[in-house]
XYZ file of C-alpha atoms in Angstrom:
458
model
C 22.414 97.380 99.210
C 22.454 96.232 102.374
C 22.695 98.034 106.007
C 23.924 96.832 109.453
C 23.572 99.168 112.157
C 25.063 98.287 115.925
C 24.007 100.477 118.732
C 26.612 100.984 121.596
C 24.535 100.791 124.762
C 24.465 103.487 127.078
C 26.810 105.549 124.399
C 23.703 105.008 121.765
C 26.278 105.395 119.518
C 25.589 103.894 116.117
C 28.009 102.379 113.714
C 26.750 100.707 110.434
C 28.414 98.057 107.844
C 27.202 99.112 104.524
C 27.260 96.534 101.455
C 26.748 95.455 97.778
C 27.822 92.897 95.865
C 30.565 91.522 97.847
C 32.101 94.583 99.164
C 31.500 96.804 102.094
C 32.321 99.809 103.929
C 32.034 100.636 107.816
C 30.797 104.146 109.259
C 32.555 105.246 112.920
C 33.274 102.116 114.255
C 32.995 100.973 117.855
C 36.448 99.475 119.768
C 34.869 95.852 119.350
C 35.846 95.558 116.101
C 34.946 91.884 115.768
C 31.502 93.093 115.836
C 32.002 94.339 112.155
C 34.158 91.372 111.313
C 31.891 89.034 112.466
C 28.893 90.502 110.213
C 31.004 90.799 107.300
C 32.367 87.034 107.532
C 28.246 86.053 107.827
C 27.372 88.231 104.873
C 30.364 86.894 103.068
C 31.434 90.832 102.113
C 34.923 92.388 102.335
C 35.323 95.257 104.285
C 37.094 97.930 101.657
C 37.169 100.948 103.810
C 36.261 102.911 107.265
C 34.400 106.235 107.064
C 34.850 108.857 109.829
C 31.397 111.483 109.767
C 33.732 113.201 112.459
C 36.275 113.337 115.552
C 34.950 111.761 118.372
C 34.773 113.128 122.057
C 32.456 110.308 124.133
C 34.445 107.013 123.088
C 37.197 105.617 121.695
C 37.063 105.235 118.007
C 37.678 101.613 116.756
C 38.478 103.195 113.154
C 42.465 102.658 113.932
C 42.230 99.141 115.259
C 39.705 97.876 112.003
C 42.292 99.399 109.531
C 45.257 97.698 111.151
C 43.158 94.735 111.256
C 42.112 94.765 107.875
C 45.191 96.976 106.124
C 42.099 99.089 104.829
C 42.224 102.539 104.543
C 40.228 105.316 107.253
C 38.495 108.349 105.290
C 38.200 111.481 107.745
C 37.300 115.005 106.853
C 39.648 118.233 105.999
C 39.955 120.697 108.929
C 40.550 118.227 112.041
C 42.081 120.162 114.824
C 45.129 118.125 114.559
C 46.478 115.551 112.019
C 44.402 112.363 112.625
C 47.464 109.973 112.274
C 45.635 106.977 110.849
C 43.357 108.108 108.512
C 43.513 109.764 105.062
C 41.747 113.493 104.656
C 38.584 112.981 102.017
C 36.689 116.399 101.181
C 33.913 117.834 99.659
C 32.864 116.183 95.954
C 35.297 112.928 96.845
C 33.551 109.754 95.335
C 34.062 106.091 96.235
C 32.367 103.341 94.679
C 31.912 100.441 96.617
C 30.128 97.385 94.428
C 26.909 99.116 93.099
C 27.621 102.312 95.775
C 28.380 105.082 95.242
C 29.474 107.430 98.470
C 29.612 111.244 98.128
C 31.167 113.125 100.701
C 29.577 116.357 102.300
C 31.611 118.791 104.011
C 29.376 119.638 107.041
C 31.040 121.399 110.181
C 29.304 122.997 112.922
C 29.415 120.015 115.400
C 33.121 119.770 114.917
C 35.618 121.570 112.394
C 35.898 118.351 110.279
C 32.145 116.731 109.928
C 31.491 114.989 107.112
C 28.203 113.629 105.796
C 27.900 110.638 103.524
C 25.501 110.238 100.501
C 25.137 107.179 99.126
C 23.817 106.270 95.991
C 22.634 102.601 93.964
C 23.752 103.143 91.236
C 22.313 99.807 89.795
C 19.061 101.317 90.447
C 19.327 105.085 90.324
C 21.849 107.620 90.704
C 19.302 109.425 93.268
C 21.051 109.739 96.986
C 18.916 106.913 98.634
C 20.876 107.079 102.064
C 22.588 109.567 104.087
C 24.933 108.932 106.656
C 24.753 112.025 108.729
C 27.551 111.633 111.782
C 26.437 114.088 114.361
C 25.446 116.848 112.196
C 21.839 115.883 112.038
C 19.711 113.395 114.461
C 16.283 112.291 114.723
C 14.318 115.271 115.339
C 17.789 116.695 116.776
C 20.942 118.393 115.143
C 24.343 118.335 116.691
C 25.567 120.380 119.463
C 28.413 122.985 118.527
C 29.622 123.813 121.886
C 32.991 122.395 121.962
C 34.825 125.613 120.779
C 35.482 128.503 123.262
C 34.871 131.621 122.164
C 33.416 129.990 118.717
C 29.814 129.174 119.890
C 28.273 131.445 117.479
C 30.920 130.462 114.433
C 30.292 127.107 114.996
C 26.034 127.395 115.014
C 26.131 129.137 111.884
C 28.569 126.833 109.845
C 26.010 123.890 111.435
C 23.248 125.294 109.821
C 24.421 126.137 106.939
C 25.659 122.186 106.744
C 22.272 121.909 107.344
C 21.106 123.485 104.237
C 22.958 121.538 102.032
C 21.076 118.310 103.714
C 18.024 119.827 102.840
C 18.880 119.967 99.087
C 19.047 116.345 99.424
C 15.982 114.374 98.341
C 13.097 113.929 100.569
C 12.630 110.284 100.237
C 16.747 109.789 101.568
C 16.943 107.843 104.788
C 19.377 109.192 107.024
C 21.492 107.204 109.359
C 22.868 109.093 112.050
C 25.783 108.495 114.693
C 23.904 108.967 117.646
C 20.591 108.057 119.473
C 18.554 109.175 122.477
C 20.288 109.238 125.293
C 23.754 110.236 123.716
C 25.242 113.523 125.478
C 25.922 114.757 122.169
C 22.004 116.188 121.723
C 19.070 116.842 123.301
C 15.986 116.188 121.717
C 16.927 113.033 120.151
C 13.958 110.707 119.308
C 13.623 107.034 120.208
C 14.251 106.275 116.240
C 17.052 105.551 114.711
C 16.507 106.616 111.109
C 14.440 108.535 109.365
C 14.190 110.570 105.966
C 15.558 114.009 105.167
C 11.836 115.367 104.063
C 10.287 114.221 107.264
C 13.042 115.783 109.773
C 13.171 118.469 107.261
C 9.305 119.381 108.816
C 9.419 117.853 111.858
C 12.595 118.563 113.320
C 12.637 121.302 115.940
C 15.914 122.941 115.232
C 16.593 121.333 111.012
C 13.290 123.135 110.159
C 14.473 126.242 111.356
C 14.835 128.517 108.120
C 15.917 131.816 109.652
C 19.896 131.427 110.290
C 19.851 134.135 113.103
C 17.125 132.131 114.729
C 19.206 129.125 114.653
C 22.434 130.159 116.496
C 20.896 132.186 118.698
C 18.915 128.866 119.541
C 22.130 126.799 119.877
C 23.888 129.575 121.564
C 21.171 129.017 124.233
C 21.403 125.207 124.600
C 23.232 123.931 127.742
C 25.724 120.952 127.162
C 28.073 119.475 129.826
C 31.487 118.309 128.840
C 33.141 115.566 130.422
C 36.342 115.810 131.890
C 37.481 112.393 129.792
C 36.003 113.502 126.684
C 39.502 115.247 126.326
C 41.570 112.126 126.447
C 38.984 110.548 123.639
C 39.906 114.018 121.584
C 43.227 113.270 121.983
C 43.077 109.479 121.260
C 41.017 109.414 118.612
C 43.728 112.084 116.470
C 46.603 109.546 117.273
C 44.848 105.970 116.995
C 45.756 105.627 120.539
C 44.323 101.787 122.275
C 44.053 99.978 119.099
C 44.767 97.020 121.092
C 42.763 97.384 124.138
C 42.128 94.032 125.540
C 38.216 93.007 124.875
C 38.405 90.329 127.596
C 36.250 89.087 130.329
C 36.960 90.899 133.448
C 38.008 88.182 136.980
C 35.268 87.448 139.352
C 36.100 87.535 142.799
C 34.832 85.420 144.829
C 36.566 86.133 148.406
C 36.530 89.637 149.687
C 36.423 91.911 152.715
C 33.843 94.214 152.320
C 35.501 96.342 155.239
C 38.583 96.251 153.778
C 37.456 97.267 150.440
C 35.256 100.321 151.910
C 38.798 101.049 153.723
C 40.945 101.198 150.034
C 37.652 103.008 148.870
C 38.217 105.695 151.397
C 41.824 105.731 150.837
C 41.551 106.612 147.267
C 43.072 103.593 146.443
C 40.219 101.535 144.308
C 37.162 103.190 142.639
C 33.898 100.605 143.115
C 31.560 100.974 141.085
C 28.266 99.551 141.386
C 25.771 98.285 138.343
C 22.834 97.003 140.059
C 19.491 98.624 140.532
C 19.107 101.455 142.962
C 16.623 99.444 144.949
C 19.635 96.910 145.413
C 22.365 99.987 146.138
C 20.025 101.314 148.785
C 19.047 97.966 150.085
C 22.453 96.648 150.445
C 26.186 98.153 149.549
C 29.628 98.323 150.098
C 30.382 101.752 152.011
C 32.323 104.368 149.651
C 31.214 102.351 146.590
C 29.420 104.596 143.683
C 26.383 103.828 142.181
C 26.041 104.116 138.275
C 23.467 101.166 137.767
C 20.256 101.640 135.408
C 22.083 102.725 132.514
C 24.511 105.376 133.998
C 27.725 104.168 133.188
C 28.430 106.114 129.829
C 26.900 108.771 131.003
C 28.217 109.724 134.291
C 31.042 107.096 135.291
C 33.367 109.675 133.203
C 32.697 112.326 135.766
C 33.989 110.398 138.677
C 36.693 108.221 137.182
C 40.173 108.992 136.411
C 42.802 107.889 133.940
C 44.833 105.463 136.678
C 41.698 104.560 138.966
C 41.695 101.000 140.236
C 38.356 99.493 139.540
C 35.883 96.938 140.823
C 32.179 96.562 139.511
C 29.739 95.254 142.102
C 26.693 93.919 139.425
C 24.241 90.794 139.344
C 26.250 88.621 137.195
C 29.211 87.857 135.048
C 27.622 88.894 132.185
C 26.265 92.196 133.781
C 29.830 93.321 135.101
C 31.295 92.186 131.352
C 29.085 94.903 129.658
C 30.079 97.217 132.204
C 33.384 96.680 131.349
C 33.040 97.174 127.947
C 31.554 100.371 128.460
C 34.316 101.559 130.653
C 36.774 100.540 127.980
C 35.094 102.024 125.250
C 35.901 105.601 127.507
C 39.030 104.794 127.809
C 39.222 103.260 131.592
C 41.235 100.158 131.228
C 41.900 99.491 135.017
C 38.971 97.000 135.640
C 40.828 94.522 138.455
C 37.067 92.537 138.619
C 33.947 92.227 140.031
C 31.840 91.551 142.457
C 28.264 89.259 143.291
C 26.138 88.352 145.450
C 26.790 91.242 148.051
C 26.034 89.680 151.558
C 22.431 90.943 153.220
C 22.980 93.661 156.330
C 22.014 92.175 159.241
C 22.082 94.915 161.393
C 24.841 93.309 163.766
C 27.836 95.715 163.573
C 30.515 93.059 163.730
C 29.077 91.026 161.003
C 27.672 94.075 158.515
C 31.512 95.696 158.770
C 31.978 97.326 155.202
C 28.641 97.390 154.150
C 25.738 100.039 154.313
C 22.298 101.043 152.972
C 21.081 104.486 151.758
C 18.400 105.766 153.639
C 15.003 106.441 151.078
C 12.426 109.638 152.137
C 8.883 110.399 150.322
C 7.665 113.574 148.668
C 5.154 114.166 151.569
C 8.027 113.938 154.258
C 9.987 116.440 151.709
C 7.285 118.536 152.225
C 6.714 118.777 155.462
C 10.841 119.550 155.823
C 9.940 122.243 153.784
C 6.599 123.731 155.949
C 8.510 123.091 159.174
C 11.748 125.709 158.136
C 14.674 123.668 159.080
C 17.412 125.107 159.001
C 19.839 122.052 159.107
C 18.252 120.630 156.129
C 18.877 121.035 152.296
C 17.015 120.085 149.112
C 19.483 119.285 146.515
C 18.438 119.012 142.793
C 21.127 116.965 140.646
C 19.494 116.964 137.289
C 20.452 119.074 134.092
C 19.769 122.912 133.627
C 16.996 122.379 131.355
C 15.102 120.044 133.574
C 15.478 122.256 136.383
C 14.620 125.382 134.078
C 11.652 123.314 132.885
C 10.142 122.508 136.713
C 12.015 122.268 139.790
C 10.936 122.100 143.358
C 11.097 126.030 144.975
C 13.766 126.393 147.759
C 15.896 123.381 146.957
C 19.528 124.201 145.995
C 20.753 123.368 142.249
C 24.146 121.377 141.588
C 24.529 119.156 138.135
C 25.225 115.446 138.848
C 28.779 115.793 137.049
C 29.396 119.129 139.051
C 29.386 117.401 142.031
C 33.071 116.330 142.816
C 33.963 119.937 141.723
C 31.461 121.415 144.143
C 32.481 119.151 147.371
C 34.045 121.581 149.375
C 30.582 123.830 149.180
C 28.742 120.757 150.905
C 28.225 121.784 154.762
C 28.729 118.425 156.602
C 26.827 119.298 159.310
C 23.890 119.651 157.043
C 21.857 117.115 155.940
C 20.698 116.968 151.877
C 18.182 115.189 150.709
C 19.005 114.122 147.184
C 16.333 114.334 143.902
C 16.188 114.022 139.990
C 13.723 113.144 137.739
C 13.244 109.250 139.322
C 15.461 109.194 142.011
C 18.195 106.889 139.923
C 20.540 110.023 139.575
C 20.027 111.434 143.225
C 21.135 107.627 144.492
C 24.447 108.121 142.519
C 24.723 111.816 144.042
C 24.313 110.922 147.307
C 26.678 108.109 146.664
C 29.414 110.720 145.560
C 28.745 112.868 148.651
C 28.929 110.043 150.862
C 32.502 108.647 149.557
C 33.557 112.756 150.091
C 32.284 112.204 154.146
C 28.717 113.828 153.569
C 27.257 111.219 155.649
C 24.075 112.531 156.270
C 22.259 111.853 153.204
C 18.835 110.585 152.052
C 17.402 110.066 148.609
C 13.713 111.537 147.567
C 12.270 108.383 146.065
C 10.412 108.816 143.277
C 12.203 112.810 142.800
C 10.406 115.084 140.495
C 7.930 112.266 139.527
C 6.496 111.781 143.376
C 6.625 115.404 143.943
C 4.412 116.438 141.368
C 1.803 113.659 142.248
C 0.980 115.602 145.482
C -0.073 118.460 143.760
C-alpha cells in the first residue's frame, strides 16, 4: 500500500493517489489532473476510480476532468444537494477492492449533507482499517465547519458529531488523511500536520474529544466562518462537472506597458491587477489601483475582490511566480488571466516619469499611539483581521471591518478621513488599504508590523 498526497498551495487542499499491486484510486482531486497521471505513469499503477469525501465550495474539483480522462468512474456520497452529474452515489457499507485494498465507505455529514469518509483496509496483511480518509469531516486537531446551511447550524453540528462518533469506533492506531490543512478556510484550528491517527486526535483534538453532544454544537454554533462570494459558483460547478477543460497553460508576459494607462483601465473597472509580490515591494513600488494579494493571499482573499468576467493581470517577480498565481486563480474558477507583469519600474519622484505608479505610505505602532493620545478626530484605526482575532486582542478605539467585508462596506468609508490600516503583520492591512484605495480612499497608511508591533510597546 502505497500513498501520494499533493498539497494545493494556498488552498492546502490535499488530494492523495492511493495504490497496491498495480492498481490505484484517487481521493478529491485537484484541476491539474496530470499531477495524478504523472505519479501513476512513475509508479506504473492504473488509476481504477475517483473518490469524492464531499462537495466542494473553495475550488474546482478535478474529479470530472480525471474520469473523462481516464473513462473511470467518480464515487460521491447519497444526499448531495443536487444530482452531481458525473459521479455515481456510493453509501454507507459500499466496498471496493482495489489490489490488496479494501475501501469502506462512511456516511459522515455535518460539514456538508453528503460527506463521506473512507476506511481502508490491507487486506494482505489484516482486515484492521489501517487508513482513513476523512474529507473535511475531521482535521488535524480540527473538525469541519457546518455553517453552510441557513437556518440548519444546529442540525448540521449535531449530525457532525455524531459522524464523529463513528470515527472514534475506528481503531486507534488508523492514520487519517484529511482534505484540508492549515490555512484552508474550511477550519480553524488546523495543525501544521498533515496526518495523524484517530487515537491521538481522539485525545488531543479540541473539538473530536468533545464527548458531550450539547457541548459540541453549541461550540460550532459559536464558531465564526466567512463565506466567499465565489464559493457559490464552485457549489454549482462542482454538481455539474463544469471546466473540465480549463486550459492549464502558461499565462503571456508582457513586456511593454503603460503603467498610467493601466492604473486608468484599473479605475475604469475595466482590468483587475493583481499583485503577487511582497508587501515590502507593493509599498515600495506599484501600479496605482492595482490590489495586493502577495505572501500567500491569493486563495484566500483574491475570491473576495474578483468577479466571474474580470480582466486580469498579475504583477509578480517572475514567470514562474505569476504561473502559480495563475493556477490558483484557475483552480477558483477565474479564467480571465490576459498576463503578467515584471520588473515594475522604480518611482523616481518626478511626476512626468512616475505617471501610473505609486507607493503606500508605512506608520509605526508608537506614531499609532500617539494618534491615539492626541484625539484626532480626522483619523481612524481600522482592524481588518477575523472576528476571533479581534475577539482574542484588538487595539481599543480602532474600528472593526473583515478583510472580505470590505468592498461591501465601501460606501461607510468617510473619504475625508484618513485610516490607518492593521492585522496581525501588516500583510492583510496592505491588501485593505489597497482595496480602499482602488474605491478613492486615498488617504491611507498601513501600521507596519499591526498587532505584532503594537503589543511590543507594552
Amino acid at each position: 500500500m502505497k500513498i501520494q498526497s499533493f498539497k494545493a498551495e494556498g488552498l492546502a487542499q490535499l488530494s492523495y493517489l492511493v495504490s497496491s499491486g498495480q492498481f490505484a484510486f484517487v481521493v478529491d482531486p485537484q484541476l491539474d489532473i496530470s499531477t495524478y497521471i504523472d505519479a501513476a505513469t512513475s509508479l506504473n499503477v492504473k488509476i481504477d476510480c475517483i473518490f469524492e469525501t464531499h462537495r466542494n465550495e473553495d475550488f474546482i474539483s478535478g474529479a470530472a476532468a480525471l474520469a473523462q480522462r481516464l473513462d473511470i468512474p467518480v464515487y460521491h456520497g447519497p444526499n448531495a444537494d443536487e444530482n452531481v452529474e458525473y459521479a455515481s452515489c456510493t453509501s454507507d457499507g459500499d466496498k471496493f477492492n482495489v489490489g490488496d485494498l479494501l475501501v469502506s465507505v462512511l456516511e459522515t455529514p455535518g460539514h456538508t449533507k453528503d460527506s463521506i469518509c473512507l476506511a481502508v483496509s490491507d487486506t494482505a496483511i489484516s482486515d484492521e482499517v489501517i487508513a482513513v480518509f476523512t474529507g473535511d469531516t475531521l482535521f488535524v486537531n480540527d473538525v469541519g465547519r457546518t455553517d453552510f446551511y441557513p437556518n440548519e447550524e444546529h442540525e448540521m453540528a449535531g449530525r457532525l458529531f455524531e459522524s464523529l462518533q463513528k470515527l472514534s469506533r475506528l481503531p486507534e492506531s488508523a492514520v487519517i488523511y484529511p482534505a484540508h490543512g492549515a490555512g484552508s478556510v474550511c477550519g480553524g484550528g488546523m495543525a501544521d500536520r498533515e496526518f495523524s491517527t484517530i487515537g491521538y486526535e481522539r485525545r488531543n483534538n479540541p473539538k473530536f474529544s468533545i464527548k458531550d453532544k450539547q457541548r459540541f454544537i453549541e461550540e460550532k454554533v459559536q464558531e465564526t466562518h466567512y463565506y466567499a462570494p465565489y464559493f457559490e459558483k464552485m457549489e454549482k460547478c462542482n454538481v455539474k462537472g463544469e471546466l473540465c477543460t480549463i486550459d492549464i497553460t502558461s499565462p503571456a508576459f508582457i513586456g511593454n506597458f503603460d503603467p498610467f494607462e493601466l492604473s486608468n483601465q484599473c479605475y475604469n473597472n475595466k482590468i483587475k491587477i493583481i499583485d503577487v509580490r511582497t508587501k515590502d515591494e507593493f509599498c515600495s513600488t506599484h501600479i496605482d489601483g492595482s490590489l495586493f494579494f502577495g505572501e500567500g493571499l491569493v486563495s484566500s482573499y483574491a475570491g473576495w475582490f474578483l468577479n466571474d468576467n474580470d480582466k486580469i493581470i498579475v504583477v509578480a517577480n517572475s514567470g514562474e511566480h505569476a504561473s502559480s498565481t495563475v493556477l490558483q486563480l484557475r483552480r477558483m474558477g477565474f479564467n480571465n488571466v490576459k498576463g503578467y507583469i515584471i520588473n515594475l519600474p522604480v518611482l523616481t519622484g518626478d511626476a512626468n516619469v512616475d505617471k501610473g505608479l505609486c507607493s503606500l505610505s508605512l506608520t509605526s505602532a508608537k506614531a499609532v499611539e500617539e494618534h491615539f493620545d492626541s484625539n484626532k478626530s480626522d483619523w481612524v484605526l481600522l482592524d481588518v483581521r477575523k472576528q476571533d482575532e479581534r475577539d482574542s486582542v484588538a487595539i481599543d478605539g480602532s474600528t472593526h471591518v473583515y478583510l472580505g467585508h470590505l468592498s461591501s462596506s465601501i460606501g461607510d468609508f468617510d473619504k475625508n478621513v484618513r485610516y490607518t490600516v492593521y492585522c496581525g503583520s501588516g500583510v492583510r492591512a496592505t491588501t485593505a488599504a489597497s482595496v480602499l484605495r482602488q474605491a478613492g480612499i486615498k488617504t491611507v497608511d498601513v501600521m507596519e508590523g499591526s498587532m505584532k508591533a503594537w503589543q511590543k510597546l507594552s
